[in-house]
Amino acid sequence: MVVLAAAIVVKSGKVLVSRQYVDMSRIRIEGLLAAFPKLVGMGKQHTYIETENVRYVYQPIESLFLLLVTTKQSNILEDLATLTLLSKLVPEYSMSLDEEGILRAAFELIFAFDEVISLGHKESVTVAQVKQYCEMESHEEKLHKLVMQNKINDTKDVMKRKANEIDKSKIEKNKPGFSSMSSMGSGRLESSFNDLSISSGGGGGFGSGSGFGMISDVEPINTKPKDRSRSSVTAPPKSSGMKLGKSGKNQLMESLKAEGEDIIEDVKPTSQSRASAPPPTDPFTLTVEEKLNVTLRRDGGVSSFDMQGTLSLQILNQEDGFVQVQIETGGNPEILFKTHPNINRDMFNNENILGLKRPDQPFPTGQGGDGVGLLRWRMQRAEESMVPLTINCWPSVSGNETYVSLEYEASAMFDLTNVIISVPLPALRDAPSVRQCDGDWRYDPRNSVLEWSILLIDDSNRGGSMEFVVPPADSSAFFPISVQFAATSTYSGLKVTGMIPLRGGGGATPRFVQRTQLIAQNYQVV
């Protein structure tokens, strides 16, 4: 089956959405779509029309036509199955099945069509899978933004309180009779000064400088008493006001640190920190990246497993763009590869070479991030043996305490780095009591999360455990458990073996750098 194009047209012939899956000129696709309304007979129940060159497979949707333009050699049954799947997707993305509703959701429909049809061939997907692939929502991103917004709001509240305190202290300082009242040697004032850690000997020597003594009482908490008595005599009012603001900032930082937040102090920029990152020096940089989306069940087994990989190319100089990429795949039959529409798919299938369909055109250069994508692949398999890391959590209540035992078991396929296992906890007054831990742990009181971190998991520590105690709580309070990690090997085992120059007389093989990583994008135990 080869689908040339998928389109949505009105019955008068106006094209609303059209997506082409093979190389064809704009004049040709416009001609094919313009000829379709003239071929549709009134009152007939046909679902397809054949011409000399192409076949139209269509389905009416109210006042519209959902249309597939295919070759005459394609399988009509598969074409009808593709058309049925697309007809189910259109109402999912368009609020109304009219011209205005289709135009408003045009890009969403094109993205959904691309998940169903790849290079003219139907993918084995369902409506639910297409919606999931197109949404690509990140729960961690939403949670991170919510936490950051809460921190900003809390900081603003603290700043307002400190500003009000500063204003009140300035008003008290500027009240008339302030100096004369402070110079009175009454027992009431002396007792109040003693409460503020000012010695009785210092109180007797105030006189005209007593106003400075009052200002020194709001200096930073960590200032020593002997320094306070000295500053009450020598520090001018303006300088004391600046110290007051500094004290508020220090107290705010200390309070945030006490709550478990990581505070980064302001550092004046140096010439080294202001310098931009050095540009890449290698002519070619190829990045192999695989992202894991895995959901494990707490009682064992895999609920969902989805691995998506990409190969991207970044070229430093424009004149080096006339190349082809020779690769090797691991030969895993469960991994489905999909090339970019501009890549010669036949050459990739026969020779494992990634090159443009038009060799006279160079690869684009100057791409931001990881460059231009060449190849994508995906693997979906619900077997626990394919999971790189499994987590077991066993909460048990004993008396007035809940004992939680955690253990991990890593597969021998990968060496994992920067592993962080985040366990949600019920609202606690104090940090949990950690009895045993293979690695490091950190308690985040703001989010009530216990983070278990292991820097490296290799053959020396394929298994590990952690045990902590909290007040009595339901076992569901410790789920879902989120896991983060990275690895330098991948499921596909894809490797770049060389670069083939198309110009330059067949000289030496161009120098290139390959970066490979596997990351856990959304890895949970529920």
Short mmCIF file of C-alpha atoms in Angstrom, two decimals:
data_model
loop_
_atom_site.label_atom_id
_atom_site.label_comp_id
_atom_site.label_asym_id
_atom_site.label_seq_id
_atom_site.Cartn_x
_atom_site.Cartn_y
_atom_site.Cartn_z
CA MET A 1 0.00 0.00 0.00
CA VAL A 2 1.31 3.43 -0.98
CA VAL A 3 -0.70 6.47 0.08
CA LEU A 4 0.21 9.48 -2.01
CA ALA A 5 -1.77 12.03 0.03
CA ALA A 6 -4.46 12.38 2.68
CA ALA A 7 -6.80 15.36 2.48
CA ILE A 8 -10.04 16.87 3.75
CA VAL A 9 -12.05 18.75 1.12
CA VAL A 10 -15.49 20.30 1.00
CA LYS A 11 -18.02 18.99 -1.50
CA SER A 12 -17.53 22.05 -3.68
CA GLY A 13 -13.87 21.09 -4.16
CA LYS A 14 -12.11 23.50 -1.75
CA VAL A 15 -9.13 21.88 -0.05
CA LEU A 16 -8.99 22.41 3.76
CA VAL A 17 -6.15 20.08 4.78
CA SER A 18 -3.75 18.09 2.60
CA ARG A 19 -0.72 16.04 3.61
CA GLN A 20 1.58 14.44 0.99
CA TYR A 21 3.69 11.34 1.79
CA VAL A 22 5.73 11.07 -1.41
CA ASP A 23 7.60 13.60 -3.47
CA MET A 24 5.22 15.39 -5.84
CA SER A 25 4.86 18.91 -7.14
CA ARG A 26 2.24 21.31 -5.84
CA ILE A 27 0.66 21.56 -9.30
CA ARG A 28 0.11 17.80 -9.42
CA ILE A 29 -1.51 17.47 -5.98
CA GLU A 30 -3.73 20.48 -6.65
CA GLY A 31 -4.77 18.93 -9.95
CA LEU A 32 -5.58 15.57 -8.34
CA LEU A 33 -7.66 17.16 -5.59
CA ALA A 34 -9.42 19.52 -7.99
CA ALA A 35 -10.47 16.60 -10.21
CA PHE A 36 -11.99 14.61 -7.33
CA PRO A 37 -15.33 16.51 -6.91
CA LYS A 38 -16.01 16.15 -10.63
CA LEU A 39 -15.59 12.36 -10.44
CA VAL A 40 -17.92 11.83 -7.47
CA GLY A 41 -21.34 10.80 -8.77
CA MET A 42 -24.51 11.98 -7.10
CA GLY A 43 -26.58 9.31 -5.34
CA LYS A 44 -23.96 6.57 -5.70
CA GLN A 45 -22.66 4.48 -2.82
CA HIS A 46 -19.09 3.99 -4.04
CA THR A 47 -16.23 4.42 -1.58
CA TYR A 48 -13.51 4.64 -4.22
CA ILE A 49 -12.91 6.01 -7.70
CA GLU A 50 -10.18 4.84 -10.06
CA THR A 51 -8.57 6.87 -12.82
CA GLU A 52 -5.76 6.02 -15.21
CA ASN A 53 -3.02 6.79 -12.68
CA VAL A 54 -4.43 6.95 -9.15
CA ARG A 55 -7.24 5.72 -6.97
CA TYR A 56 -9.41 7.93 -4.74
CA VAL A 57 -10.64 6.29 -1.53
CA TYR A 58 -13.04 8.59 0.31
CA GLN A 59 -15.62 8.81 3.07
CA PRO A 60 -18.25 11.55 3.53
CA ILE A 61 -18.17 13.36 6.88
CA GLU A 62 -21.26 15.59 7.00
CA SER A 63 -20.52 18.35 4.45
CA LEU A 64 -16.89 17.22 3.95
CA PHE A 65 -14.97 14.43 2.26
CA LEU A 66 -12.08 12.58 3.94
CA LEU A 67 -9.94 11.50 1.00
CA LEU A 68 -6.96 9.21 0.37
CA VAL A 69 -5.11 9.41 -2.94
CA THR A 70 -3.28 6.10 -3.54
CA THR A 71 -1.63 4.23 -6.34
CA LYS A 72 -3.71 1.69 -8.28
CA GLN A 73 -1.43 -1.11 -7.10
CA SER A 74 -2.20 -0.51 -3.42
CA ASN A 75 -4.31 -2.90 -1.38
CA ILE A 76 -7.85 -1.51 -1.28
CA LEU A 77 -8.61 -3.29 2.02
CA GLU A 78 -5.65 -1.66 3.75
CA ASP A 79 -6.64 1.66 2.22
CA LEU A 80 -10.11 1.33 3.72
CA ALA A 81 -8.65 0.42 7.12
CA THR A 82 -6.46 3.52 6.99
CA LEU A 83 -9.41 5.66 5.99
CA THR A 84 -11.49 4.30 8.87
CA LEU A 85 -8.76 5.11 11.40
CA LEU A 86 -8.38 8.65 10.04
CA SER A 87 -12.15 9.17 10.17
CA LYS A 88 -12.05 8.34 13.90
CA LEU A 89 -9.23 10.82 14.49
CA VAL A 90 -10.90 13.81 12.78
CA PRO A 91 -13.66 14.25 15.43
CA GLU A 92 -11.06 13.85 18.19
CA TYR A 93 -9.17 16.99 17.12
CA SER A 94 -11.87 19.10 15.45
CA MET A 95 -14.55 20.61 17.69
CA SER A 96 -16.99 20.88 14.78
CA LEU A 97 -17.05 18.97 11.50
CA ASP A 98 -17.32 22.02 9.30
CA GLU A 99 -14.93 24.23 7.38
CA GLU A 100 -14.17 26.54 10.31
CA GLY A 101 -13.55 23.69 12.75
CA ILE A 102 -11.22 21.84 10.35
CA LEU A 103 -9.17 24.96 9.59
CA ARG A 104 -8.81 25.71 13.30
CA ALA A 105 -7.41 22.21 13.97
CA ALA A 106 -5.45 21.86 10.72
CA PHE A 107 -1.99 21.38 12.26
CA GLU A 108 -3.25 18.95 14.91
CA LEU A 109 -4.85 16.86 12.16
CA ILE A 110 -1.65 16.84 10.12
CA PHE A 111 0.35 15.65 13.13
CA ALA A 112 -2.20 12.91 13.78
CA PHE A 113 -2.13 11.83 10.11
CA ASP A 114 1.67 11.59 10.30
CA GLU A 115 1.41 9.15 13.22
CA VAL A 116 -0.91 6.91 11.17
CA ILE A 117 0.90 7.08 7.81
CA SER A 118 4.67 7.05 7.36
CA LEU A 119 6.17 7.37 3.90
CA GLY A 120 2.89 6.16 2.42
CA HIS A 121 2.58 3.08 4.62
CA LYS A 122 0.14 2.58 7.50
CA GLU A 123 1.56 2.31 11.00
CA SER A 124 0.18 -0.22 13.46
CA VAL A 125 -1.36 2.25 15.93
CA THR A 126 -4.70 2.90 17.59
CA VAL A 127 -6.61 6.11 18.23
CA ALA A 128 -5.52 6.17 21.87
CA GLN A 129 -1.86 5.71 20.93
CA VAL A 130 -2.01 8.50 18.35
CA LYS A 131 -3.49 10.88 20.93
CA GLN A 132 -0.80 9.92 23.43
CA TYR A 133 2.02 10.43 20.93
CA CYS A 134 0.69 13.82 19.84
CA GLU A 135 0.09 15.18 23.33
CA MET A 136 3.50 14.23 24.81
CA GLU A 137 2.59 15.93 28.08
CA SER A 138 5.18 15.92 30.86
CA HIS A 139 3.84 15.48 34.38
CA GLU A 140 7.28 16.31 35.79
CA GLU A 141 7.37 19.60 33.89
CA LYS A 142 3.97 20.62 35.23
CA LEU A 143 4.99 19.68 38.76
CA HIS A 144 8.27 21.58 38.44
CA LYS A 145 6.51 24.72 37.25
CA LEU A 146 4.00 24.49 40.08
CA VAL A 147 6.75 24.12 42.68
CA MET A 148 8.72 27.04 41.22
CA GLN A 149 5.62 29.27 41.24
CA ASN A 150 4.97 28.41 44.89
CA LYS A 151 8.54 29.31 45.77
CA ILE A 152 8.23 32.64 43.97
CA ASN A 153 4.98 33.44 45.78
CA ASP A 154 6.46 32.54 49.17
CA THR A 155 9.52 34.68 48.51
CA LYS A 156 7.36 37.65 47.53
CA ASP A 157 5.38 37.33 50.77
CA VAL A 158 8.57 37.28 52.84
CA MET A 159 9.90 40.33 50.95
CA LYS A 160 6.69 42.27 51.65
CA ARG A 161 6.87 41.44 55.36
CA LYS A 162 10.50 42.53 55.58
CA ALA A 163 9.74 45.76 53.71
CA ASN A 164 6.92 46.57 56.14
CA GLU A 165 9.24 45.94 59.09
CA ILE A 166 11.83 48.28 57.61
CA ASP A 167 9.23 51.01 57.06
CA LYS A 168 7.96 50.71 60.63
CA SER A 169 11.50 50.96 62.06
CA LYS A 170 12.16 54.10 60.01
CA ILE A 171 8.89 55.69 61.25
CA GLU A 172 9.82 54.92 64.86
CA LYS A 173 13.27 56.43 64.34
CA ASN A 174 11.90 59.71 62.93
CA LYS A 175 9.30 60.29 65.69
CA PRO A 176 9.82 63.60 67.59
CA GLY A 177 11.27 63.32 71.09
CA PHE A 178 12.92 60.07 70.20
CA SER A 179 16.38 61.16 71.46
CA SER A 180 15.10 62.81 74.61
CA MET A 181 13.07 59.77 75.57
CA SER A 182 16.01 57.48 75.03
CA SER A 183 18.29 59.66 77.13
CA MET A 184 16.02 59.35 80.14
CA GLY A 185 17.51 56.98 82.66
CA SER A 186 14.19 55.40 83.66
CA GLY A 187 14.17 51.86 84.86
CA ARG A 188 11.60 50.88 82.26
CA LEU A 189 13.87 51.86 79.36
CA GLU A 190 16.87 50.27 81.01
CA SER A 191 15.00 47.00 81.40
CA SER A 192 13.96 47.06 77.75
CA PHE A 193 17.56 47.65 76.68
CA ASN A 194 18.66 44.75 78.87
CA ASP A 195 16.11 42.53 77.08
CA LEU A 196 17.75 43.48 73.78
CA SER A 197 21.16 42.20 74.99
CA ILE A 198 22.60 45.71 75.64
CA SER A 199 24.71 45.93 78.75
CA SER A 200 23.64 48.25 81.58
CA GLY A 201 26.98 50.03 81.35
CA GLY A 202 26.35 50.88 77.69
CA GLY A 203 22.85 52.17 78.52
CA GLY A 204 24.21 54.78 80.87
CA GLY A 205 26.37 56.41 78.24
CA PHE A 206 23.73 57.08 75.54
CA GLY A 207 22.86 60.79 75.65
CA SER A 208 22.70 62.45 72.20
CA GLY A 209 23.86 59.30 70.42
CA SER A 210 21.04 57.14 71.74
CA GLY A 211 19.31 57.12 68.36
CA PHE A 212 22.18 55.16 66.92
CA GLY A 213 21.87 52.64 69.70
CA MET A 214 18.28 51.90 68.71
CA ILE A 215 19.23 51.36 65.08
CA SER A 216 21.99 48.92 65.99
CA ASP A 217 19.42 46.64 67.59
CA VAL A 218 18.17 45.47 64.17
CA GLU A 219 21.55 44.38 62.82
CA PRO A 220 22.01 40.78 61.59
CA ILE A 221 21.39 38.09 64.16
CA ASN A 222 24.83 36.57 63.80
CA THR A 223 26.55 39.84 64.85
CA LYS A 224 28.47 39.51 68.11
CA PRO A 225 27.32 41.58 71.16
CA LYS A 226 30.63 43.42 71.45
CA ASP A 227 30.37 44.50 67.82
CA ARG A 228 26.87 45.79 68.44
CA SER A 229 27.97 48.07 71.25
CA ARG A 230 30.77 49.41 69.10
CA SER A 231 28.50 50.04 66.10
CA SER A 232 26.02 51.90 68.28
CA VAL A 233 28.58 54.61 68.71
CA THR A 234 30.39 54.74 65.38
CA ALA A 235 27.93 53.62 62.67
CA PRO A 236 26.05 56.46 60.91
CA PRO A 237 22.28 56.18 60.41
CA LYS A 238 22.57 55.70 56.62
CA SER A 239 24.98 52.82 56.98
CA SER A 240 22.77 51.20 59.59
CA GLY A 241 19.80 51.37 57.21
CA MET A 242 21.78 49.49 54.58
CA LYS A 243 22.68 46.83 57.16
CA LEU A 244 19.02 46.51 57.98
CA GLY A 245 18.18 45.52 54.40
CA LYS A 246 21.10 43.13 54.32
CA SER A 247 19.87 41.52 57.53
CA GLY A 248 16.46 40.88 55.96
CA LYS A 249 18.05 39.17 52.99
CA ASN A 250 20.28 37.03 55.22
CA GLN A 251 17.35 35.99 57.39
CA LEU A 252 15.37 35.06 54.25
CA MET A 253 18.23 32.93 52.95
CA GLU A 254 18.66 31.21 56.31
CA SER A 255 14.93 30.43 56.53
CA LEU A 256 14.95 28.90 53.03
CA LYS A 257 18.03 26.83 53.86
CA ALA A 258 16.33 25.62 57.05
CA GLU A 259 13.42 24.36 54.92
CA GLY A 260 15.78 22.26 52.82
CA GLU A 261 16.05 24.49 49.73
CA ASP A 262 19.26 24.74 47.71
CA ILE A 263 20.26 28.41 47.82
CA ILE A 264 22.74 29.75 45.27
CA GLU A 265 24.48 32.87 46.52
CA ASP A 266 24.88 35.83 44.19
CA VAL A 267 28.37 35.85 42.72
CA LYS A 268 29.82 38.75 40.81
CA PRO A 269 30.45 37.71 37.22
CA THR A 270 34.06 37.20 36.30
CA SER A 271 35.68 37.22 32.93
CA GLN A 272 35.66 33.44 32.94
CA SER A 273 31.96 33.11 33.82
CA ARG A 274 30.95 35.70 31.24
CA ALA A 275 32.75 33.88 28.45
CA SER A 276 30.45 31.97 26.16
CA ALA A 277 30.76 28.23 25.60
CA PRO A 278 33.34 27.36 22.95
CA PRO A 279 31.84 26.44 19.58
CA PRO A 280 32.12 22.83 18.36
CA THR A 281 35.41 22.07 16.64
CA ASP A 282 34.58 18.72 15.04
CA PRO A 283 33.23 18.85 11.47
CA PHE A 284 30.44 16.37 12.24
CA THR A 285 28.65 15.62 15.50
CA LEU A 286 26.15 12.74 15.57
CA THR A 287 23.88 12.25 18.58
CA VAL A 288 22.16 8.95 19.35
CA GLU A 289 19.52 9.46 22.04
CA GLU A 290 16.89 7.09 23.40
CA LYS A 291 14.14 8.15 25.81
CA LEU A 292 12.31 5.72 28.07
CA ASN A 293 8.68 6.04 29.17
CA VAL A 294 8.03 3.14 31.55
CA THR A 295 5.32 2.45 34.12
CA LEU A 296 5.94 -0.42 36.54
CA ARG A 297 3.35 -1.95 38.86
CA ARG A 298 4.09 -1.96 42.58
CA ASP A 299 3.19 -5.66 42.84
CA GLY A 300 5.53 -6.55 39.96
CA GLY A 301 5.30 -6.53 36.20
CA VAL A 302 5.32 -3.85 33.55
CA SER A 303 2.25 -1.74 32.86
CA SER A 304 3.69 0.12 29.84
CA PHE A 305 7.04 0.30 28.06
CA ASP A 306 7.88 2.73 25.28
CA MET A 307 11.35 3.53 23.96
CA GLN A 308 11.82 6.27 21.36
CA GLY A 309 15.17 6.94 19.76
CA THR A 310 16.60 9.56 17.40
CA LEU A 311 19.78 10.02 15.40
CA SER A 312 20.66 13.63 14.61
CA LEU A 313 23.50 15.23 12.67
CA GLN A 314 25.14 18.59 13.30
CA ILE A 315 27.53 19.94 10.63
CA LEU A 316 30.00 22.70 11.41
CA ASN A 317 30.77 24.06 7.92
CA GLN A 318 28.45 24.55 4.96
CA GLU A 319 30.90 23.08 2.45
CA ASP A 320 30.97 19.76 4.38
CA GLY A 321 27.24 19.12 3.91
CA PHE A 322 27.65 16.81 0.89
CA VAL A 323 28.07 13.56 2.86
CA GLN A 324 26.36 10.29 3.67
CA VAL A 325 26.32 8.52 7.05
CA GLN A 326 27.25 4.85 7.35
CA ILE A 327 25.68 3.18 10.39
CA GLU A 328 25.35 -0.21 12.05
CA THR A 329 22.21 -1.33 13.89
CA GLY A 330 22.05 -3.92 16.60
CA GLY A 331 19.76 -6.15 14.56
CA ASN A 332 16.93 -6.16 17.10
CA PRO A 333 13.82 -7.21 15.13
CA GLU A 334 11.48 -5.52 17.62
CA ILE A 335 12.87 -2.05 16.86
CA LEU A 336 11.13 -0.26 13.99
CA PHE A 337 13.22 2.36 12.20
CA LYS A 338 11.73 5.33 10.38
CA THR A 339 13.80 7.65 8.20
CA HIS A 340 13.29 11.34 7.58
CA PRO A 341 11.13 12.01 4.48
CA ASN A 342 14.14 13.53 2.68
CA ILE A 343 16.33 10.46 3.32
CA ASN A 344 16.69 7.75 0.67
CA ARG A 345 14.89 4.89 2.39
CA ASP A 346 15.88 2.21 -0.13
CA MET A 347 19.56 2.95 0.38
CA PHE A 348 19.08 2.75 4.13
CA ASN A 349 17.25 -0.59 3.96
CA ASN A 350 19.79 -2.17 1.59
CA GLU A 351 23.12 -0.64 2.66
CA ASN A 352 22.53 1.00 6.09
CA ILE A 353 23.55 4.35 4.59
CA LEU A 354 21.72 7.57 5.41
CA GLY A 355 21.82 9.96 2.48
CA LEU A 356 19.54 12.52 0.91
CA LYS A 357 17.28 11.54 -1.95
CA ARG A 358 18.92 14.31 -3.98
CA PRO A 359 22.70 13.92 -3.63
CA ASP A 360 23.27 17.32 -5.25
CA GLN A 361 21.81 18.99 -2.16
CA PRO A 362 23.82 19.29 1.10
CA PHE A 363 22.63 18.55 4.60
CA PRO A 364 21.56 21.75 6.42
CA THR A 365 24.12 23.29 8.75
CA GLY A 366 23.95 25.62 11.72
CA GLN A 367 21.06 23.73 13.32
CA GLY A 368 20.41 24.61 16.94
CA GLY A 369 20.48 22.00 19.71
CA ASP A 370 21.46 18.54 18.45
CA GLY A 371 21.18 19.34 14.73
CA VAL A 372 18.86 17.86 12.11
CA GLY A 373 17.11 14.52 12.68
CA LEU A 374 17.99 11.68 10.31
CA LEU A 375 16.44 8.57 11.83
CA ARG A 376 13.82 7.65 14.42
CA TRP A 377 12.99 4.31 15.98
CA ARG A 378 10.65 2.91 18.59
CA MET A 379 10.29 -0.25 20.65
CA GLN A 380 7.23 -1.21 22.68
CA ARG A 381 7.53 -4.35 24.74
CA ALA A 382 5.83 -5.22 28.03
CA GLU A 383 8.41 -7.65 29.46
CA GLU A 384 10.15 -7.06 32.77
CA SER A 385 13.40 -8.47 31.41
CA MET A 386 13.74 -5.43 29.13
CA VAL A 387 13.47 -2.91 32.01
CA PRO A 388 16.85 -1.47 33.09
CA LEU A 389 15.83 -0.85 36.72
CA THR A 390 13.12 -2.34 38.93
CA ILE A 391 12.03 -0.90 42.30
CA ASN A 392 10.39 -2.78 45.18
CA CYS A 393 8.71 -0.80 47.98
CA TRP A 394 7.43 -2.59 51.10
CA PRO A 395 5.67 -0.37 53.69
CA SER A 396 4.60 -2.08 56.92
CA VAL A 397 2.95 -0.53 59.99
CA SER A 398 4.24 -1.59 63.41
CA GLY A 399 2.73 0.20 66.39
CA ASN A 400 3.03 3.95 65.96
CA GLU A 401 5.59 3.72 63.13
CA THR A 402 5.67 2.72 59.48
CA TYR A 403 8.77 0.85 58.31
CA VAL A 404 9.47 1.28 54.59
CA SER A 405 11.95 -1.00 52.83
CA LEU A 406 13.14 -0.03 49.37
CA GLU A 407 15.31 -2.06 47.08
CA TYR A 408 16.43 -1.73 43.49
CA GLU A 409 17.64 -4.32 41.01
CA ALA A 410 19.46 -3.21 37.85
CA SER A 411 19.74 -5.16 34.63
CA ALA A 412 23.17 -6.18 33.40
CA MET A 413 22.43 -4.59 30.01
CA PHE A 414 23.24 -1.05 31.16
CA ASP A 415 25.52 0.83 33.54
CA LEU A 416 23.34 3.59 34.99
CA THR A 417 24.58 6.99 36.18
CA ASN A 418 23.04 9.76 38.30
CA VAL A 419 20.23 7.55 39.55
CA ILE A 420 17.62 9.39 41.67
CA ILE A 421 14.68 7.49 43.20
CA SER A 422 12.05 9.94 44.51
CA VAL A 423 9.60 8.52 47.06
CA PRO A 424 6.61 10.68 48.06
CA LEU A 425 5.93 10.84 51.80
CA PRO A 426 2.93 11.87 53.87
CA ALA A 427 3.07 15.31 55.50
CA LEU A 428 5.77 15.11 58.20
CA ARG A 429 6.83 17.44 60.98
CA ASP A 430 10.41 16.14 60.99
CA ALA A 431 12.61 14.36 58.47
CA PRO A 432 12.20 10.57 58.23
CA SER A 433 14.56 8.36 60.21
CA VAL A 434 16.79 6.58 57.70
CA ARG A 435 18.09 3.35 59.22
CA GLN A 436 20.09 2.05 56.26
CA CYS A 437 20.95 3.37 52.79
CA ASP A 438 23.17 2.16 49.95
CA GLY A 439 24.10 5.55 48.54
CA ASP A 440 23.00 9.04 49.55
CA TRP A 441 19.61 10.42 50.56
CA ARG A 442 18.01 13.84 50.85
CA TYR A 443 14.67 14.94 52.29
CA ASP A 444 12.74 17.76 50.60
CA PRO A 445 10.32 19.10 53.25
CA ARG A 446 8.59 21.53 50.90
CA ASN A 447 7.44 18.77 48.53
CA SER A 448 7.53 16.00 51.18
CA VAL A 449 9.75 13.79 49.01
CA LEU A 450 12.63 11.51 50.00
CA GLU A 451 15.30 11.31 47.27
CA TRP A 452 17.59 8.28 47.15
CA SER A 453 20.57 8.91 44.87
CA ILE A 454 23.19 6.49 43.54
CA LEU A 455 25.99 8.01 41.51
CA LEU A 456 26.79 4.85 39.48
CA ILE A 457 25.21 1.41 39.16
CA ASP A 458 27.48 -1.16 37.50
CA ASP A 459 28.50 -4.77 38.04
CA SER A 460 29.67 -3.97 41.58
CA ASN A 461 26.25 -2.84 42.82
CA ARG A 462 23.46 -4.28 40.66
CA GLY A 463 21.29 -4.40 43.78
CA GLY A 464 20.83 -2.06 46.72
CA SER A 465 18.44 -1.27 49.55
CA MET A 466 17.25 1.53 51.80
CA GLU A 467 15.13 1.50 54.97
CA PHE A 468 13.47 4.41 56.75
CA VAL A 469 10.81 4.99 59.39
CA VAL A 470 7.94 7.51 59.39
CA PRO A 471 4.76 7.93 61.47
CA PRO A 472 1.90 5.54 60.62
CA ALA A 473 0.57 6.08 57.09
CA ASP A 474 -1.31 4.24 54.38
CA SER A 475 0.82 2.27 51.93
CA SER A 476 -0.57 4.20 48.94
CA ALA A 477 1.02 7.42 50.31
CA PHE A 478 4.44 6.20 49.10
CA PHE A 479 3.42 5.95 45.44
CA PRO A 480 3.98 6.82 42.62
CA ILE A 481 7.75 6.49 42.84
CA SER A 482 9.64 8.47 40.18
CA VAL A 483 13.05 7.39 38.87
CA GLN A 484 15.67 9.33 36.93
CA PHE A 485 18.86 7.94 35.40
CA ALA A 486 21.09 8.01 32.33
CA ALA A 487 23.25 5.49 30.45
CA THR A 488 25.85 5.57 27.70
CA SER A 489 24.54 2.45 25.91
CA THR A 490 21.21 2.01 24.12
CA TYR A 491 18.66 -0.67 23.25
CA SER A 492 19.22 -0.30 19.52
CA GLY A 493 23.01 -0.54 19.69
CA LEU A 494 23.16 1.90 16.78
CA LYS A 495 26.68 3.03 15.87
CA VAL A 496 28.04 5.41 13.25
CA THR A 497 30.88 3.66 11.47
CA GLY A 498 31.92 6.44 9.10
CA MET A 499 31.13 9.45 6.96
CA ILE A 500 31.11 9.08 3.16
CA PRO A 501 32.04 12.33 1.35
CA LEU A 502 30.29 12.92 -1.97
CA ARG A 503 32.73 15.61 -3.04
CA GLY A 504 36.44 16.09 -2.70
CA GLY A 505 37.88 13.29 -4.85
CA GLY A 506 37.60 10.43 -2.34
CA GLY A 507 40.12 11.67 0.20
CA ALA A 508 40.46 10.62 3.83
CA THR A 509 37.34 9.73 5.83
CA PRO A 510 35.99 12.88 7.51
CA ARG A 511 36.44 13.13 11.26
CA PHE A 512 33.28 12.91 13.37
CA VAL A 513 32.15 12.60 16.98
CA GLN A 514 29.33 10.35 18.20
CA ARG A 515 27.40 10.99 21.41
CA THR A 516 25.19 8.20 22.78
CA GLN A 517 22.85 8.37 25.74
CA LEU A 518 19.79 6.65 27.19
CA ILE A 519 17.66 8.73 29.56
CA ALA A 520 14.58 8.03 31.66
CA GLN A 521 12.03 10.58 30.49
CA ASN A 522 9.04 9.31 32.49
CA TYR A 523 9.86 6.31 34.67
CA GLN A 524 7.43 5.49 37.49
CA VAL A 525 6.30 2.76 39.85
CA VAL A 526 2.54 3.07 40.47
#
